[in-house]
Amino acid sequence: MTQAHEQSSLERTITRSNQINAELEKDPQAYRVLTGDRPTGNLHIGHYFGSLANRVRLQELGVDTCILIADYQVITDRDGVGPIKDRVYSLLVDYLAAGIDPAKSMIFIHSAIPALNQLMLPFLSLVSDAELRRNPTVKSELEDAGIPMSGLMLTYPVHQAADILFCKANLVPVGKDQIPHIEMCRVIARRFDERYGRAEPGKPVFPQADALLTSGALILGTDGTKMSKSKGNVIELGMSADETTQTLKKAVTDSDRHITYDPINRPEVANLVALAALCLDSTPEAIAEQIGDGGAGKLKALVTEALNERLRGHREARLELVKDQGYLESVLREGNQRACAIAEKTLDEVRAAMSMAY
Ligand code: ATP
Ligand code: MG
């Protein structure tokens, strides 16, 4: 693709995403959302403000929300995250503590849904080696991982298409960097119908999924780079108030005592200002003005108090939830059962379309 092409495709995606955001309120039942996380570590405040809050909003709007814990996707590029099962339960506890309601949102796990994974086979036949190799997101994630490309890494956009299409989701909340994956998912859905015909004439087996672009700014970690599970720069949702206070003390700032909100020239200070604004439902400008010449010390004190207050309910819920392993297991069991039923039904349609129903 030329640069001009890429630009117009990005603009189209942004326009469409804004349109859908407006439509969601009016007609939530027209959408099924697929979202999720890789259980590569414990969730942090970047996830809390960047994705969990939006999932709860969608759920409460009445949008059918499917949440995938993508355990198979951990092994694309990691082998040192510790026992995956522990990571899975940690994710689940944060989902529930944040307000995701398993009676409304379906929570399930990759490796527990065989029929979802089986979709990989026909889907792999629909993409070329060259298409997989030139995917910019795969390339950059490979660079971050710093390991040779595995077959699973190369094909993970196809796996992601199976995640989206097994439940016929038509909306996927993503950051801009994930747009190439949504595009691949749309291509696979289209090619499936072109190559294998249709289960029913005029009725495609799979929908065309749209991206719902994440609106908020990225939250930076204590080192001033993107807060990320794998970087050790995080404030985990499971930390205590004291641990949060200690961690925020280490956050890098700059030497200018006058606090302003300037994300370009003072990203670290702006990040703390924005975080306080998020916690206090205020604006970064108002927070910066409030601190004025108080310096980084006063800013950190405000952020610490606001964040600990904001997360208090989440943390209390977390502590209660971890005491009830039986309940957590039942949530996963029921979510997996529901997802399996949906996946089996879709796989049956795929078999029929491919003339492989015996
Ligand atoms: P990993 O190290 O496994 O890549 P991560 O911490 O970078 O983990 P992701 O799993 O890549 O987190 O992020 C999933 C989603 O969570 C993102 O698409 C985004 O919506 C949200 N998110 C993650 N980190 C942040 C952040 N620092 N600020 C805002 N949102 C974030
Ligand atoms: Mg990441």
XYZ file of C-alpha atoms and ligand atoms in Angstrom:
390
model
C 0.000 0.000 0.000
C 1.153 3.538 -0.735
C 1.258 6.106 2.055
C -1.749 7.961 0.575
C -3.681 4.686 0.520
C -2.823 3.920 4.119
C -3.860 7.417 5.138
C -7.265 7.208 3.508
C -7.874 3.733 4.903
C -7.035 5.050 8.402
C -9.363 8.011 7.894
C -12.161 5.700 6.760
C -11.671 3.527 9.833
C -11.743 6.559 12.139
C -14.898 7.955 10.504
C -16.631 4.579 10.685
C -15.597 4.074 14.298
C -17.002 7.491 15.295
C -20.221 6.703 13.449
C -20.593 3.390 15.286
C -19.845 5.019 18.633
C -22.836 7.276 18.062
C -25.052 4.414 16.810
C -24.170 2.197 19.763
C -26.268 4.237 22.144
C -29.300 4.085 19.875
C -29.130 0.485 18.750
C -26.855 -1.533 21.047
C -28.417 -4.809 19.980
C -27.112 -4.414 16.439
C -23.620 -5.198 17.677
C -21.662 -8.108 19.043
C -18.280 -7.135 20.432
C -15.248 -9.380 20.663
C -12.500 -8.217 22.974
C -9.990 -9.767 25.348
C -6.489 -9.979 26.719
C -3.481 -12.202 26.612
C -2.779 -13.604 30.079
C 0.847 -12.459 29.953
C 0.780 -10.746 33.350
C -1.414 -8.885 35.799
C -3.620 -6.076 34.533
C -2.581 -2.520 35.347
C -4.147 0.924 35.438
C -3.536 1.322 31.670
C -5.987 -1.535 31.138
C -8.375 -0.139 33.750
C -8.772 3.205 31.997
C -7.872 2.041 28.461
C -10.033 -1.062 28.020
C -11.897 -2.355 31.108
C -13.920 0.844 31.575
C -15.021 0.707 27.934
C -16.064 -2.945 28.214
C -18.241 -2.152 31.205
C -19.742 0.782 29.280
C -20.571 -1.469 26.297
C -22.018 -4.152 28.552
C -24.205 -1.633 30.356
C -25.396 -0.172 27.052
C -26.731 -3.645 26.293
C -24.161 -4.572 23.642
C -23.545 -8.325 23.466
C -19.944 -8.510 24.722
C -17.652 -11.536 24.347
C -14.398 -11.441 26.324
C -11.637 -13.796 25.319
C -8.749 -14.747 27.570
C -6.269 -15.571 24.822
C -4.028 -18.151 26.476
C -2.827 -19.661 23.184
C -1.619 -16.205 22.178
C 0.805 -16.100 25.100
C 2.926 -18.772 23.438
C 3.395 -16.756 20.250
C 6.273 -14.859 21.808
C 6.605 -15.634 25.541
C 7.757 -18.488 27.671
C 8.537 -16.742 30.928
C 5.208 -15.519 32.279
C 4.925 -18.196 34.956
C 1.959 -20.550 35.268
C -0.586 -19.399 32.681
C -3.462 -20.639 34.835
C -2.542 -18.154 37.591
C -2.390 -15.351 35.017
C -5.828 -16.365 33.721
C -7.416 -16.190 37.181
C -5.756 -12.845 37.849
C -7.345 -11.454 34.644
C -10.705 -12.894 35.570
C -10.630 -11.350 39.040
C -9.887 -7.931 37.562
C -12.694 -8.289 35.010
C -15.215 -9.103 37.715
C -13.923 -6.488 40.156
C -14.139 -3.845 37.396
C -17.821 -4.608 36.897
C -17.900 -7.114 34.069
C -20.959 -9.212 34.779
C -20.729 -12.826 33.567
C -24.524 -12.930 33.255
C -24.271 -10.209 30.610
C -20.794 -10.681 29.104
C -19.410 -14.043 27.993
C -15.926 -14.712 29.415
C -14.062 -17.661 27.886
C -10.613 -19.103 27.187
C -8.956 -19.908 23.868
C -7.705 -23.366 24.701
C -11.132 -24.440 26.008
C -12.909 -23.794 22.689
C -11.718 -26.443 20.183
C -14.181 -25.467 17.430
C -12.914 -21.878 17.481
C -9.378 -23.089 16.915
C -10.476 -25.433 14.150
C -11.536 -22.411 12.090
C -7.823 -21.642 11.751
C -7.484 -24.431 9.166
C -9.862 -23.173 6.464
C -8.859 -19.583 7.257
C -5.157 -20.340 6.736
C -6.002 -21.529 3.237
C -7.359 -18.062 2.434
C -4.230 -15.980 3.040
C -0.861 -15.961 1.360
C 2.546 -16.265 2.919
C 3.383 -12.770 1.559
C 0.301 -11.216 3.164
C 1.246 -12.677 6.520
C 4.856 -11.558 6.285
C 4.116 -7.952 5.401
C 1.641 -7.346 8.276
C 3.156 -4.266 10.004
C 1.764 -5.162 13.435
C 3.275 -8.638 13.363
C 6.607 -7.131 12.313
C 6.671 -4.627 15.161
C 5.514 -7.137 17.787
C 8.231 -9.490 16.599
C 10.789 -6.716 17.066
C 9.512 -6.082 20.615
C 9.659 -9.772 21.450
C 13.246 -10.024 20.201
C 12.911 -13.696 19.236
C 12.758 -15.516 15.880
C 9.335 -15.658 14.215
C 7.310 -18.694 15.260
C 4.624 -20.154 13.007
C 1.995 -19.145 15.560
C 3.310 -15.576 15.649
C 3.260 -15.323 11.858
C -0.302 -16.574 11.690
C -1.737 -14.847 14.725
C -3.813 -12.352 12.710
C -5.536 -15.412 11.218
C -6.091 -16.810 14.697
C -7.519 -13.446 15.686
C -9.893 -13.639 12.709
C -11.090 -16.983 14.100
C -11.615 -15.308 17.504
C -13.769 -12.625 15.934
C -15.628 -14.751 13.409
C -16.408 -17.833 15.503
C -18.995 -15.732 17.364
C -19.754 -13.547 14.332
C -18.706 -10.405 16.165
C -19.083 -7.255 14.097
C -17.241 -4.855 16.386
C -13.744 -5.055 17.874
C -12.353 -2.408 20.245
C -8.723 -1.807 19.238
C -5.940 0.746 19.133
C -4.817 2.145 15.749
C -1.927 -0.341 15.656
C -4.393 -3.222 15.406
C -6.222 -1.969 12.297
C -4.275 -4.301 9.958
C -5.680 -7.285 11.910
C -9.251 -6.116 11.482
C -8.547 -5.646 7.779
C -7.261 -9.222 7.567
C -10.361 -10.457 9.346
C -12.558 -8.687 6.797
C -10.533 -10.138 3.914
C -10.839 -13.658 5.346
C -14.615 -13.319 5.808
C -14.995 -12.093 2.225
C -12.717 -14.718 0.707
C -14.431 -17.498 2.598
C -17.649 -16.705 0.768
C -15.878 -16.233 -2.571
C -14.030 -19.518 -2.360
C -16.405 -21.835 -0.588
C -19.716 -20.414 -1.642
C -22.423 -19.679 0.828
C -24.385 -21.832 3.218
C -27.454 -19.968 1.964
C -27.458 -17.964 -1.280
C -27.226 -14.237 -0.606
C -26.354 -14.730 3.051
C -22.653 -14.532 3.916
C -21.450 -16.989 6.552
C -19.391 -14.280 8.271
C -19.995 -10.577 8.957
C -17.603 -7.749 8.112
C -16.172 -6.644 11.458
C -15.434 -2.995 12.225
C -12.830 -1.490 14.531
C -14.038 0.532 17.487
C -11.024 2.758 18.059
C -9.809 3.365 21.599
C -10.194 7.033 22.426
C -8.026 7.764 25.479
C -4.304 8.537 25.497
C -1.868 5.797 26.420
C -0.950 5.763 30.078
C 2.795 5.851 30.673
C 4.607 3.729 33.229
C 6.962 4.871 35.980
C 9.851 4.996 33.468
C 8.003 7.346 31.094
C 7.371 4.734 28.368
C 4.010 3.021 27.662
C 2.827 1.193 30.744
C 3.040 -2.467 29.768
C 2.711 -5.781 31.601
C 6.030 -6.922 30.233
C 8.066 -3.840 31.182
C 8.043 -3.757 34.998
C 6.869 -0.123 34.909
C 3.306 -0.749 36.010
C 0.836 -0.002 38.763
C -1.051 -3.265 38.939
C -4.722 -3.237 39.831
C -3.965 -5.824 42.492
C -1.385 -3.657 44.293
C -2.212 -2.306 47.751
C -2.562 1.426 48.399
C 0.895 1.409 50.025
C 2.510 -0.348 47.079
C 0.878 2.193 44.767
C 2.256 5.063 46.839
C 5.772 3.586 46.756
C 5.575 2.930 43.003
C 4.354 6.431 42.186
C 7.234 7.914 44.218
C 9.598 6.363 41.661
C 7.770 7.816 38.637
C 10.073 10.003 36.536
C 9.195 13.693 36.195
C 11.257 16.779 35.259
C 12.866 19.670 37.128
C 10.399 22.444 36.240
C 8.402 23.144 39.398
C 5.613 24.872 37.509
C 3.170 22.117 36.514
C 1.626 22.354 33.040
C -0.230 19.908 30.804
C 2.047 19.534 27.794
C 2.044 15.935 26.483
C 4.514 16.707 23.680
C 7.269 18.477 25.620
C 6.623 17.121 29.138
C 5.147 13.647 28.596
C 5.937 12.292 32.083
C 4.406 15.224 33.950
C 1.460 15.329 31.521
C 0.856 11.631 32.176
C 0.527 12.201 35.930
C -1.696 15.220 35.338
C -3.912 13.183 32.982
C -4.062 10.313 35.457
C -5.251 12.617 38.240
C -7.858 14.040 35.856
C -9.101 10.536 34.981
C -9.401 9.559 38.647
C -11.137 12.782 39.637
C -13.335 13.096 36.526
C -11.696 16.457 35.860
C -9.673 17.877 32.965
C -5.867 17.839 32.752
C -5.844 21.625 32.350
C -7.789 22.130 35.582
C -5.488 19.756 37.475
C -2.353 21.510 36.161
C -3.738 24.859 37.231
C -4.639 23.510 40.657
C -1.045 22.343 41.256
C 0.548 25.450 39.724
C 3.982 25.998 41.296
C 3.564 23.089 43.727
C 6.022 20.960 41.759
C 6.182 17.217 41.130
C 5.875 16.451 44.849
C 2.463 18.028 45.154
C 1.377 16.514 41.836
C 2.413 13.027 42.940
C 0.630 13.432 46.267
C -2.564 14.362 44.422
C -2.275 11.482 41.934
C -1.532 8.987 44.701
C -4.532 9.989 46.751
C -6.874 10.191 43.757
C -5.765 6.839 42.340
C -5.961 5.016 45.657
C -9.422 6.431 46.208
C -10.542 5.527 42.696
C -9.268 1.942 42.979
C -10.511 1.318 46.518
C -13.736 -0.405 45.464
C -11.929 -2.446 42.814
C -9.361 -3.645 45.313
C -11.912 -4.548 47.945
C -13.877 -6.528 45.363
C -10.652 -8.214 44.256
C -9.802 -9.365 47.787
C -13.291 -10.852 48.177
C -13.216 -12.590 44.798
C -9.895 -14.364 45.324
C -11.356 -16.034 48.409
C -13.958 -17.810 46.291
C -12.104 -20.041 43.842
C -15.235 -22.164 43.326
C -17.149 -19.161 42.019
C -14.284 -18.142 39.703
C -14.135 -21.661 38.278
C -17.887 -21.668 37.689
C -17.675 -18.363 35.774
C -15.065 -19.804 33.431
C -16.895 -23.125 33.073
C -20.146 -21.430 32.090
C -18.469 -18.944 29.748
C -16.538 -21.741 28.057
C -19.713 -23.805 27.640
C -21.542 -20.919 26.005
C -18.605 -20.145 23.719
C -18.274 -23.829 22.753
C -21.930 -23.972 21.730
C -21.532 -20.867 19.546
C -18.294 -22.163 18.019
C -19.817 -25.575 17.226
C -22.730 -23.918 15.461
C -20.442 -21.737 13.368
C -18.188 -24.676 12.542
C -21.242 -26.601 11.342
C -22.080 -23.763 8.963
C -18.488 -23.737 7.766
C -18.573 -27.499 7.177
C -21.812 -27.143 5.219
C -20.407 -24.315 3.081
C -17.243 -26.328 2.390
C -19.148 -29.509 1.632
C -17.540 -31.226 4.563
C -20.597 -32.023 6.643
C -20.687 -35.795 7.077
P 1.841 -7.187 26.831
O 3.099 -6.862 27.525
O 1.424 -8.621 26.994
O 1.786 -6.711 25.407
P 0.357 -4.853 27.681
O 0.397 -4.412 29.095
O 1.177 -4.078 26.684
O 0.713 -6.392 27.639
P -1.790 -5.309 25.976
O -2.315 -6.667 26.269
O -0.887 -5.091 24.831
O -1.126 -4.797 27.317
O -2.998 -4.268 25.878
C -4.312 -4.629 25.646
C -5.173 -3.379 25.601
O -5.148 -2.736 26.881
C -4.706 -2.309 24.642
O -5.216 -2.480 23.353
C -5.244 -1.032 25.288
O -6.599 -0.847 24.971
C -5.134 -1.326 26.752
N -3.876 -0.820 27.280
C -2.765 -1.542 27.573
N -1.790 -0.778 28.055
C -2.299 0.479 28.089
C -1.766 1.750 28.495
N -0.541 1.862 28.962
N -2.565 2.832 28.399
C -3.825 2.726 27.924
N -4.380 1.569 27.519
C -3.638 0.460 27.599
Mg 1.267 -4.953 24.437
